[in-house]
PDB file of C-alpha atoms in Angstrom:
ATOM      1  CA  MET A  86     146.072 236.167  91.677  1.00  0.00           C
ATOM      2  CA  GLN A  87     147.586 239.652  91.178  1.00  0.00           C
ATOM      3  CA  SER A  88     149.018 241.552  93.558  1.00  0.00           C
ATOM      4  CA  ALA A  89     147.308 245.226  95.013  1.00  0.00           C
ATOM      5  CA  GLU A  90     150.146 246.801  93.354  1.00  0.00           C
ATOM      6  CA  ASN A  91     149.407 245.310  89.846  1.00  0.00           C
ATOM      7  CA  LYS A  92     145.746 246.216  90.217  1.00  0.00           C
ATOM      8  CA  LEU A  93     146.608 249.918  90.431  1.00  0.00           C
ATOM      9  CA  ASN A  94     147.376 252.246  87.277  1.00  0.00           C
ATOM     10  CA  LYS A  95     150.345 253.244  86.075  1.00  0.00           C
ATOM     11  CA  ASN A  96     149.485 256.848  86.863  1.00  0.00           C
ATOM     12  CA  SER A  97     148.485 256.098  90.142  1.00  0.00           C
ATOM     13  CA  LEU A  98     149.680 258.976  92.500  1.00  0.00           C
ATOM     14  CA  LEU A  99     149.183 256.152  95.286  1.00  0.00           C
ATOM     15  CA  LEU A 100     151.323 254.058  93.520  1.00  0.00           C
ATOM     16  CA  ALA A 101     154.198 256.560  92.815  1.00  0.00           C
ATOM     17  CA  LEU A 102     154.193 257.463  96.602  1.00  0.00           C
ATOM     18  CA  ARG A 103     154.383 253.464  97.521  1.00  0.00           C
ATOM     19  CA  ARG A 104     157.581 252.869  94.694  1.00  0.00           C
ATOM     20  CA  TYR A 105     159.357 255.917  96.250  1.00  0.00           C
ATOM     21  CA  SER A 106     158.816 254.173  99.812  1.00  0.00           C
ATOM     22  CA  SER A 107     160.394 250.911  98.733  1.00  0.00           C
ATOM     23  CA  ALA A 108     162.960 252.622  96.661  1.00  0.00           C
ATOM     24  CA  VAL A 109     164.351 254.203  99.164  1.00  0.00           C
ATOM     25  CA  ASN A 110     163.856 251.342 102.140  1.00  0.00           C
ATOM     26  CA  ASN A 111     165.647 249.595  99.391  1.00  0.00           C
ATOM     27  CA  MET A 112     168.606 252.575  99.604  1.00  0.00           C
ATOM     28  CA  GLU A 113     168.591 252.481 103.371  1.00  0.00           C
ATOM     29  CA  GLN A 114     169.245 248.426 103.594  1.00  0.00           C
ATOM     30  CA  THR A 115     171.688 248.866 100.692  1.00  0.00           C
ATOM     31  CA  VAL A 116     174.109 251.328 101.977  1.00  0.00           C
ATOM     32  CA  LEU A 117     175.659 250.465 105.802  1.00  0.00           C
ATOM     33  CA  LEU A 118     177.954 252.627 105.525  1.00  0.00           C
ATOM     34  CA  PRO A 119     176.095 255.964 104.669  1.00  0.00           C
ATOM     35  CA  SER A 120     179.816 258.151 105.622  1.00  0.00           C
ATOM     36  CA  LEU A 121     181.018 256.011 102.034  1.00  0.00           C
ATOM     37  CA  LEU A 122     178.687 258.567 100.186  1.00  0.00           C
ATOM     38  CA  ARG A 123     180.619 261.879 101.210  1.00  0.00           C
ATOM     39  CA  ASP A 124     181.899 264.147  98.831  1.00  0.00           C
ATOM     40  CA  VAL A 125     180.839 261.719  96.208  1.00  0.00           C
ATOM     41  CA  PRO A 126     179.357 264.008  93.485  1.00  0.00           C
ATOM     42  CA  SER A 127     176.139 262.965  91.981  1.00  0.00           C
ATOM     43  CA  ASP A 128     176.121 261.910  88.193  1.00  0.00           C
ATOM     44  CA  ASP A 129     173.202 263.969  87.257  1.00  0.00           C
ATOM     45  CA  VAL A 130     172.522 267.679  86.102  1.00  0.00           C
ATOM     46  CA  TRP A 131     171.187 269.343  89.179  1.00  0.00           C
ATOM     47  CA  ASP A 132     170.640 273.044  88.782  1.00  0.00           C
ATOM     48  CA  SER A 133     172.779 275.526  90.888  1.00  0.00           C
ATOM     49  CA  GLU A 134     169.649 275.673  93.822  1.00  0.00           C
ATOM     50  CA  VAL A 135     169.939 271.642  93.848  1.00  0.00           C
ATOM     51  CA  ALA A 136     173.708 271.508  94.015  1.00  0.00           C
ATOM     52  CA  GLU A 137     173.417 273.926  97.371  1.00  0.00           C
ATOM     53  CA  SER A 138     171.492 271.890  99.105  1.00  0.00           C
ATOM     54  CA  CYS A 139     172.610 268.825  98.009  1.00  0.00           C
ATOM     55  CA  GLU A 140     176.525 268.912  97.311  1.00  0.00           C
ATOM     56  CA  ASP A 141     177.180 265.201  97.917  1.00  0.00           C
ATOM     57  CA  LEU A 142     175.434 261.527  97.889  1.00  0.00           C
ATOM     58  CA  TYR A 143     175.478 261.671 101.507  1.00  0.00           C
ATOM     59  CA  GLY A 144     173.205 265.127 101.065  1.00  0.00           C
ATOM     60  CA  ASN A 145     171.120 262.974  98.218  1.00  0.00           C
ATOM     61  CA  TYR A 146     170.861 260.122 100.857  1.00  0.00           C
ATOM     62  CA  LEU A 147     169.707 262.209 104.240  1.00  0.00           C
ATOM     63  CA  MET A 148     166.871 264.236 101.683  1.00  0.00           C
ATOM     64  CA  LEU A 149     165.763 261.376 100.220  1.00  0.00           C
ATOM     65  CA  LYS A 150     164.958 259.594 103.863  1.00  0.00           C
ATOM     66  CA  THR A 151     163.985 263.132 104.761  1.00  0.00           C
ATOM     67  CA  ILE A 152     160.766 262.600 102.040  1.00  0.00           C
ATOM     68  CA  ARG A 153     160.511 259.094 102.685  1.00  0.00           C
ATOM     69  CA  ASN A 154     159.320 259.629 106.209  1.00  0.00           C
ATOM     70  CA  MET A 155     157.193 262.729 104.969  1.00  0.00           C
ATOM     71  CA  VAL A 156     155.393 260.453 102.482  1.00  0.00           C
ATOM     72  CA  GLU A 157     155.111 257.535 105.551  1.00  0.00           C
ATOM     73  CA  SER A 158     153.679 259.781 107.693  1.00  0.00           C
ATOM     74  CA  GLY A 159     151.411 260.916 104.637  1.00  0.00           C
ATOM     75  CA  LEU A 160     151.446 264.338 106.868  1.00  0.00           C
ATOM     76  CA  VAL A 161     151.476 268.080 105.313  1.00  0.00           C
ATOM     77  CA  PRO A 162     154.192 269.595 106.647  1.00  0.00           C
ATOM     78  CA  LEU A 163     152.724 273.179 108.360  1.00  0.00           C
ATOM     79  CA  ASP A 164     155.792 275.102 108.147  1.00  0.00           C
ATOM     80  CA  GLU A 165     156.605 277.193 105.382  1.00  0.00           C
ATOM     81  CA  ASN A 166     160.209 277.237 105.694  1.00  0.00           C
ATOM     82  CA  LYS A 167     161.302 274.777 103.058  1.00  0.00           C
ATOM     83  CA  ILE A 168     159.008 276.204 100.568  1.00  0.00           C
ATOM     84  CA  LYS A 169     160.822 280.072 101.332  1.00  0.00           C
ATOM     85  CA  GLU A 170     164.304 278.392 101.151  1.00  0.00           C
ATOM     86  CA  SER A 171     163.453 278.168  97.562  1.00  0.00           C
ATOM     87  CA  PRO A 172     163.306 281.604  95.609  1.00  0.00           C
ATOM     88  CA  VAL A 173     161.656 280.607  92.430  1.00  0.00           C
ATOM     89  CA  LEU A 174     158.643 278.603  94.503  1.00  0.00           C
ATOM     90  CA  HIS A 175     158.079 281.904  96.760  1.00  0.00           C
ATOM     91  CA  GLN A 176     157.929 283.694  94.178  1.00  0.00           C
ATOM     92  CA  THR A 177     155.411 281.261  92.342  1.00  0.00           C
ATOM     93  CA  MET A 178     153.246 280.851  95.094  1.00  0.00           C
ATOM     94  CA  GLU A 179     151.009 284.186  95.354  1.00  0.00           C
ATOM     95  CA  PRO A 180     149.805 284.392  91.733  1.00  0.00           C
ATOM     96  CA  LEU A 181     148.692 280.403  92.194  1.00  0.00           C
ATOM     97  CA  LEU A 182     146.052 282.023  94.698  1.00  0.00           C
ATOM     98  CA  ASP A 183     143.665 283.506  91.562  1.00  0.00           C
ATOM     99  CA  THR A 184     143.716 280.038  89.664  1.00  0.00           C
ATOM    100  CA  ASN A 185     140.782 278.247  88.239  1.00  0.00           C
ATOM    101  CA  PRO A 186     140.980 275.638  91.529  1.00  0.00           C
ATOM    102  CA  GLU A 187     140.460 272.163  88.723  1.00  0.00           C
ATOM    103  CA  SER A 188     143.275 273.908  87.446  1.00  0.00           C
ATOM    104  CA  LEU A 189     145.290 273.919  90.601  1.00  0.00           C
ATOM    105  CA  PHE A 190     144.281 270.575  91.112  1.00  0.00           C
ATOM    106  CA  CYS A 191     145.387 269.033  88.193  1.00  0.00           C
ATOM    107  CA  PHE A 192     148.772 271.369  88.262  1.00  0.00           C
ATOM    108  CA  HIS A 193     149.411 270.019  92.264  1.00  0.00           C
ATOM    109  CA  LEU A 194     148.473 266.598  91.875  1.00  0.00           C
ATOM    110  CA  ARG A 195     150.667 266.063  88.700  1.00  0.00           C
ATOM    111  CA  GLY A 196     153.665 268.113  90.350  1.00  0.00           C
ATOM    112  CA  LEU A 197     153.349 265.559  93.148  1.00  0.00           C
ATOM    113  CA  PHE A 198     153.578 262.647  90.781  1.00  0.00           C
ATOM    114  CA  THR A 199     156.049 263.577  88.788  1.00  0.00           C
ATOM    115  CA  VAL A 200     158.501 264.659  91.223  1.00  0.00           C
ATOM    116  CA  MET A 201     157.864 261.432  93.147  1.00  0.00           C
ATOM    117  CA  ASN A 202     159.524 260.063  89.940  1.00  0.00           C
ATOM    118  CA  THR A 203     162.186 261.922  90.075  1.00  0.00           C
ATOM    119  CA  LEU A 204     163.280 260.618  93.588  1.00  0.00           C
ATOM    120  CA  THR A 205     162.115 257.248  93.182  1.00  0.00           C
ATOM    121  CA  LYS A 206     164.986 257.515  90.308  1.00  0.00           C
ATOM    122  CA  ARG A 207     167.451 259.870  92.167  1.00  0.00           C
ATOM    123  CA  SER A 208     167.225 256.886  94.570  1.00  0.00           C
ATOM    124  CA  GLN A 209     167.938 253.928  92.497  1.00  0.00           C
ATOM    125  CA  SER A 210     170.910 256.043  91.575  1.00  0.00           C
ATOM    126  CA  VAL A 211     172.096 256.103  95.318  1.00  0.00           C
ATOM    127  CA  THR A 212     171.490 252.671  95.850  1.00  0.00           C
ATOM    128  CA  GLY A 213     173.898 251.690  92.373  1.00  0.00           C
ATOM    129  CA  LYS A 214     176.422 254.348  93.112  1.00  0.00           C
ATOM    130  CA  TYR A 215     176.823 252.854  96.753  1.00  0.00           C
ATOM    131  CA  MET A 216     177.094 249.126  94.924  1.00  0.00           C
ATOM    132  CA  GLU A 217     179.915 250.549  92.876  1.00  0.00           C
ATOM    133  CA  ILE A 218     181.849 252.040  95.528  1.00  0.00           C
ATOM    134  CA  ILE A 219     181.598 248.484  97.682  1.00  0.00           C
ATOM    135  CA  GLY A 220     182.684 246.690  94.640  1.00  0.00           C
ATOM    136  CA  VAL A 221     178.866 245.166  94.103  1.00  0.00           C
ATOM    137  CA  SER A 222     178.043 244.868  90.212  1.00  0.00           C
ATOM    138  CA  ASN A 223     174.613 245.832  89.808  1.00  0.00           C
TER     139      ASN A 223
ATOM    140  CA  MET B 132     136.351 253.037 120.164  1.00  0.00           C
ATOM    141  CA  GLN B 133     137.713 255.653 117.074  1.00  0.00           C
ATOM    142  CA  SER B 134     137.005 255.968 113.573  1.00  0.00           C
ATOM    143  CA  ALA B 135     139.798 255.505 111.565  1.00  0.00           C
ATOM    144  CA  GLU B 136     139.172 259.181 110.415  1.00  0.00           C
ATOM    145  CA  ASN B 137     139.459 260.665 113.487  1.00  0.00           C
ATOM    146  CA  LYS B 138     142.718 258.733 113.915  1.00  0.00           C
ATOM    147  CA  LEU B 139     143.982 260.265 110.943  1.00  0.00           C
ATOM    148  CA  ASN B 140     145.807 263.781 111.779  1.00  0.00           C
ATOM    149  CA  LYS B 141     144.030 266.520 110.208  1.00  0.00           C
ATOM    150  CA  ASN B 142     147.073 267.958 108.764  1.00  0.00           C
ATOM    151  CA  SER B 143     146.285 264.400 106.826  1.00  0.00           C
ATOM    152  CA  LEU B 144     146.076 264.989 103.125  1.00  0.00           C
ATOM    153  CA  LEU B 145     144.761 261.606 102.727  1.00  0.00           C
ATOM    154  CA  LEU B 146     141.722 262.761 105.382  1.00  0.00           C
ATOM    155  CA  ALA B 147     141.693 265.629 103.296  1.00  0.00           C
ATOM    156  CA  LEU B 148     140.780 263.853 100.162  1.00  0.00           C
ATOM    157  CA  ARG B 149     138.268 261.390 102.040  1.00  0.00           C
ATOM    158  CA  ARG B 150     136.642 265.122 103.586  1.00  0.00           C
ATOM    159  CA  TYR B 151     136.586 266.449  99.646  1.00  0.00           C
ATOM    160  CA  SER B 152     134.927 263.065  98.165  1.00  0.00           C
ATOM    161  CA  SER B 153     132.664 262.815 100.883  1.00  0.00           C
ATOM    162  CA  ALA B 154     131.308 266.672 100.664  1.00  0.00           C
ATOM    163  CA  VAL B 155     130.546 265.868  97.399  1.00  0.00           C
ATOM    164  CA  ASN B 156     128.998 263.114  97.672  1.00  0.00           C
ATOM    165  CA  ASN B 157     126.478 264.754  99.827  1.00  0.00           C
ATOM    166  CA  MET B 158     125.951 267.390  97.345  1.00  0.00           C
ATOM    167  CA  GLU B 159     124.851 265.292  94.743  1.00  0.00           C
ATOM    168  CA  GLN B 160     122.410 263.467  97.293  1.00  0.00           C
ATOM    169  CA  THR B 161     120.989 266.822  98.271  1.00  0.00           C
ATOM    170  CA  VAL B 162     121.224 268.193  94.575  1.00  0.00           C
ATOM    171  CA  LEU B 163     118.259 266.234  92.702  1.00  0.00           C
ATOM    172  CA  LEU B 164     117.468 268.879  90.659  1.00  0.00           C
ATOM    173  CA  PRO B 165     120.543 270.194  89.533  1.00  0.00           C
ATOM    174  CA  SER B 166     119.357 272.595  87.050  1.00  0.00           C
ATOM    175  CA  LEU B 167     117.915 274.643  89.532  1.00  0.00           C
ATOM    176  CA  LEU B 168     121.710 276.001  90.082  1.00  0.00           C
ATOM    177  CA  ARG B 169     121.807 277.388  86.495  1.00  0.00           C
ATOM    178  CA  ASP B 170     122.130 281.117  86.413  1.00  0.00           C
ATOM    179  CA  VAL B 171     122.676 281.390  89.977  1.00  0.00           C
ATOM    180  CA  PRO B 172     125.906 283.631  90.987  1.00  0.00           C
ATOM    181  CA  SER B 173     128.816 282.377  93.145  1.00  0.00           C
ATOM    182  CA  ASP B 174     128.763 284.609  96.526  1.00  0.00           C
ATOM    183  CA  ASP B 175     132.138 284.157  96.962  1.00  0.00           C
ATOM    184  CA  VAL B 176     134.696 285.944  95.237  1.00  0.00           C
ATOM    185  CA  TRP B 177     136.541 284.281  92.558  1.00  0.00           C
ATOM    186  CA  ASP B 178     138.811 286.229  90.499  1.00  0.00           C
ATOM    187  CA  SER B 179     138.181 286.918  86.401  1.00  0.00           C
ATOM    188  CA  GLU B 180     139.631 283.040  85.313  1.00  0.00           C
ATOM    189  CA  VAL B 181     137.808 281.342  87.402  1.00  0.00           C
ATOM    190  CA  ALA B 182     134.655 283.505  86.887  1.00  0.00           C
ATOM    191  CA  GLU B 183     135.230 282.738  82.941  1.00  0.00           C
ATOM    192  CA  SER B 184     135.198 278.968  83.945  1.00  0.00           C
ATOM    193  CA  CYS B 185     132.245 278.359  86.264  1.00  0.00           C
ATOM    194  CA  GLU B 186     129.979 281.423  85.464  1.00  0.00           C
ATOM    195  CA  ASP B 187     127.404 280.140  87.552  1.00  0.00           C
ATOM    196  CA  LEU B 188     126.967 277.495  90.323  1.00  0.00           C
ATOM    197  CA  TYR B 189     125.881 275.282  87.643  1.00  0.00           C
ATOM    198  CA  GLY B 190     129.336 275.356  86.384  1.00  0.00           C
ATOM    199  CA  ASN B 191     130.595 275.125  89.901  1.00  0.00           C
ATOM    200  CA  TYR B 192     128.343 271.638  90.546  1.00  0.00           C
ATOM    201  CA  LEU B 193     129.599 269.915  87.558  1.00  0.00           C
ATOM    202  CA  MET B 194     133.689 270.911  87.947  1.00  0.00           C
ATOM    203  CA  LEU B 195     133.032 269.548  91.508  1.00  0.00           C
ATOM    204  CA  LYS B 196     132.012 266.349  90.628  1.00  0.00           C
ATOM    205  CA  THR B 197     134.867 266.034  87.762  1.00  0.00           C
ATOM    206  CA  ILE B 198     137.302 266.915  90.425  1.00  0.00           C
ATOM    207  CA  ARG B 199     136.190 264.295  92.654  1.00  0.00           C
ATOM    208  CA  ASN B 200     135.411 261.623  89.839  1.00  0.00           C
ATOM    209  CA  MET B 201     139.620 262.407  89.638  1.00  0.00           C
ATOM    210  CA  VAL B 202     140.003 262.061  93.153  1.00  0.00           C
ATOM    211  CA  GLU B 203     137.973 258.782  93.513  1.00  0.00           C
ATOM    212  CA  SER B 204     140.192 257.104  90.534  1.00  0.00           C
ATOM    213  CA  GLY B 205     143.217 258.106  92.380  1.00  0.00           C
ATOM    214  CA  LEU B 206     145.007 258.345  88.705  1.00  0.00           C
ATOM    215  CA  VAL B 207     147.401 261.434  87.653  1.00  0.00           C
ATOM    216  CA  PRO B 208     145.320 262.903  84.106  1.00  0.00           C
ATOM    217  CA  LEU B 209     147.998 262.525  81.545  1.00  0.00           C
ATOM    218  CA  ASP B 210     147.004 265.436  79.007  1.00  0.00           C
ATOM    219  CA  GLU B 211     148.114 268.960  80.030  1.00  0.00           C
ATOM    220  CA  ASN B 212     145.167 270.653  79.302  1.00  0.00           C
ATOM    221  CA  LYS B 213     143.789 271.690  81.501  1.00  0.00           C
ATOM    222  CA  ILE B 214     146.556 273.045  83.587  1.00  0.00           C
ATOM    223  CA  LYS B 215     148.092 275.106  79.644  1.00  0.00           C
ATOM    224  CA  GLU B 216     144.442 276.237  79.944  1.00  0.00           C
ATOM    225  CA  SER B 217     145.794 278.600  82.486  1.00  0.00           C
ATOM    226  CA  PRO B 218     148.394 280.803  81.687  1.00  0.00           C
ATOM    227  CA  VAL B 219     149.402 281.589  85.268  1.00  0.00           C
ATOM    228  CA  LEU B 220     150.358 277.780  85.986  1.00  0.00           C
ATOM    229  CA  HIS B 221     151.457 277.364  82.072  1.00  0.00           C
ATOM    230  CA  GLN B 222     154.150 280.178  82.683  1.00  0.00           C
ATOM    231  CA  THR B 223     154.562 278.579  86.480  1.00  0.00           C
ATOM    232  CA  MET B 224     155.886 275.261  85.153  1.00  0.00           C
ATOM    233  CA  GLU B 225     158.993 275.381  83.829  1.00  0.00           C
ATOM    234  CA  PRO B 226     160.969 276.924  86.240  1.00  0.00           C
ATOM    235  CA  LEU B 227     159.921 274.861  88.873  1.00  0.00           C
ATOM    236  CA  LEU B 228     161.325 271.657  86.697  1.00  0.00           C
ATOM    237  CA  ASP B 229     165.230 272.891  88.356  1.00  0.00           C
ATOM    238  CA  THR B 230     164.064 273.427  91.683  1.00  0.00           C
ATOM    239  CA  ASN B 231     165.194 271.417  94.580  1.00  0.00           C
ATOM    240  CA  PRO B 232     163.221 268.173  94.737  1.00  0.00           C
ATOM    241  CA  GLU B 233     162.802 268.395  99.021  1.00  0.00           C
ATOM    242  CA  SER B 234     160.945 272.126  98.261  1.00  0.00           C
ATOM    243  CA  LEU B 235     159.452 270.847  95.104  1.00  0.00           C
ATOM    244  CA  PHE B 236     157.744 268.408  97.116  1.00  0.00           C
ATOM    245  CA  CYS B 237     156.172 270.555  99.861  1.00  0.00           C
ATOM    246  CA  PHE B 238     155.075 273.116  97.437  1.00  0.00           C
ATOM    247  CA  HIS B 239     153.131 270.229  95.526  1.00  0.00           C
ATOM    248  CA  LEU B 240     151.810 268.422  98.702  1.00  0.00           C
ATOM    249  CA  ARG B 241     150.947 271.846 100.569  1.00  0.00           C
ATOM    250  CA  GLY B 242     149.401 272.759  97.066  1.00  0.00           C
ATOM    251  CA  LEU B 243     146.894 269.753  96.678  1.00  0.00           C
ATOM    252  CA  PHE B 244     145.906 269.806 100.589  1.00  0.00           C
ATOM    253  CA  THR B 245     145.272 273.754 100.374  1.00  0.00           C
ATOM    254  CA  VAL B 246     143.240 273.316  97.174  1.00  0.00           C
ATOM    255  CA  MET B 247     141.097 270.093  98.666  1.00  0.00           C
ATOM    256  CA  ASN B 248     140.303 272.069 101.694  1.00  0.00           C
ATOM    257  CA  THR B 249     139.322 275.194  99.059  1.00  0.00           C
ATOM    258  CA  LEU B 250     136.889 273.270  97.298  1.00  0.00           C
ATOM    259  CA  THR B 251     135.183 270.858 100.288  1.00  0.00           C
ATOM    260  CA  LYS B 252     133.946 274.145 101.488  1.00  0.00           C
ATOM    261  CA  ARG B 253     133.175 275.457  98.113  1.00  0.00           C
ATOM    262  CA  SER B 254     130.992 271.909  98.023  1.00  0.00           C
ATOM    263  CA  GLN B 255     129.603 272.454 101.133  1.00  0.00           C
ATOM    264  CA  SER B 256     128.524 276.654 100.140  1.00  0.00           C
ATOM    265  CA  VAL B 257     126.695 274.792  96.999  1.00  0.00           C
ATOM    266  CA  THR B 258     124.746 272.895  98.707  1.00  0.00           C
ATOM    267  CA  GLY B 259     123.677 275.274 101.244  1.00  0.00           C
ATOM    268  CA  LYS B 260     122.553 277.617  98.645  1.00  0.00           C
ATOM    269  CA  TYR B 261     121.033 274.697  96.682  1.00  0.00           C
ATOM    270  CA  MET B 262     118.863 274.316 100.048  1.00  0.00           C
ATOM    271  CA  GLU B 263     118.107 278.131 100.257  1.00  0.00           C
ATOM    272  CA  ILE B 264     116.999 278.248  96.687  1.00  0.00           C
ATOM    273  CA  ILE B 265     114.745 275.250  97.197  1.00  0.00           C
ATOM    274  CA  GLY B 266     113.292 277.176 100.839  1.00  0.00           C
ATOM    275  CA  VAL B 267     114.649 274.062 102.791  1.00  0.00           C
ATOM    276  CA  SER B 268     116.467 275.874 105.924  1.00  0.00           C
ATOM    277  CA  ASN B 269     120.422 274.448 106.904  1.00  0.00           C
TER     278      ASN B 269
END
């Protein structure tokens, strides 16, 4: 018998959200001493804006859990502070208001799907790095 | 007893998607002769990009149904043609790749929520306009 998840297409947003939630839950269960992630730099190439907001793997760990809580609540954050914190996004918002709604729908749907996949890999990477630190092979 | 929908918060993305789907289904059941919408201009102020893609209410009607089908399938369209059609979105995509992922997640989640609410109102407006055309008061 196929599980419900297998029935969902790999391009499904719902599946991407579930996979992310599951990767963060796994990270949380594995990382029993999150403080070991402090001052451990991230291997991945992050741009300067990302580097400022999540300096080490501990910052990554906290950010990934915050986003997981938002994903699981299903609620859209009403305050724009997170968006305003990013100059690129703040500049981006205004011209989008006049865009064809069909294109805008595809843009945001695809954007959300892509960012969920990126963050899922990031959670798996933090989990792997923690196991390396405590000397457990993957 | 509260219905499942009432239990969902008004800021829920899932509820916004369900409301949209329901508004388009209602439009489809009401508009028995879609051809009557041909050459009827839209009342709302749409910018030039939107005006080009959905010249009349019939264009709006078709676009709203296409998006409803995407919403109900839950699948993310793989081709970027819809996004590339819009010069504003195409220019927007590249700098976003380097953005803080938490801000990017909030940006797309909020963007999808907002576009769903706009399109829900649009579907209700097409339904109302069709009823005016056939002489049935709302």
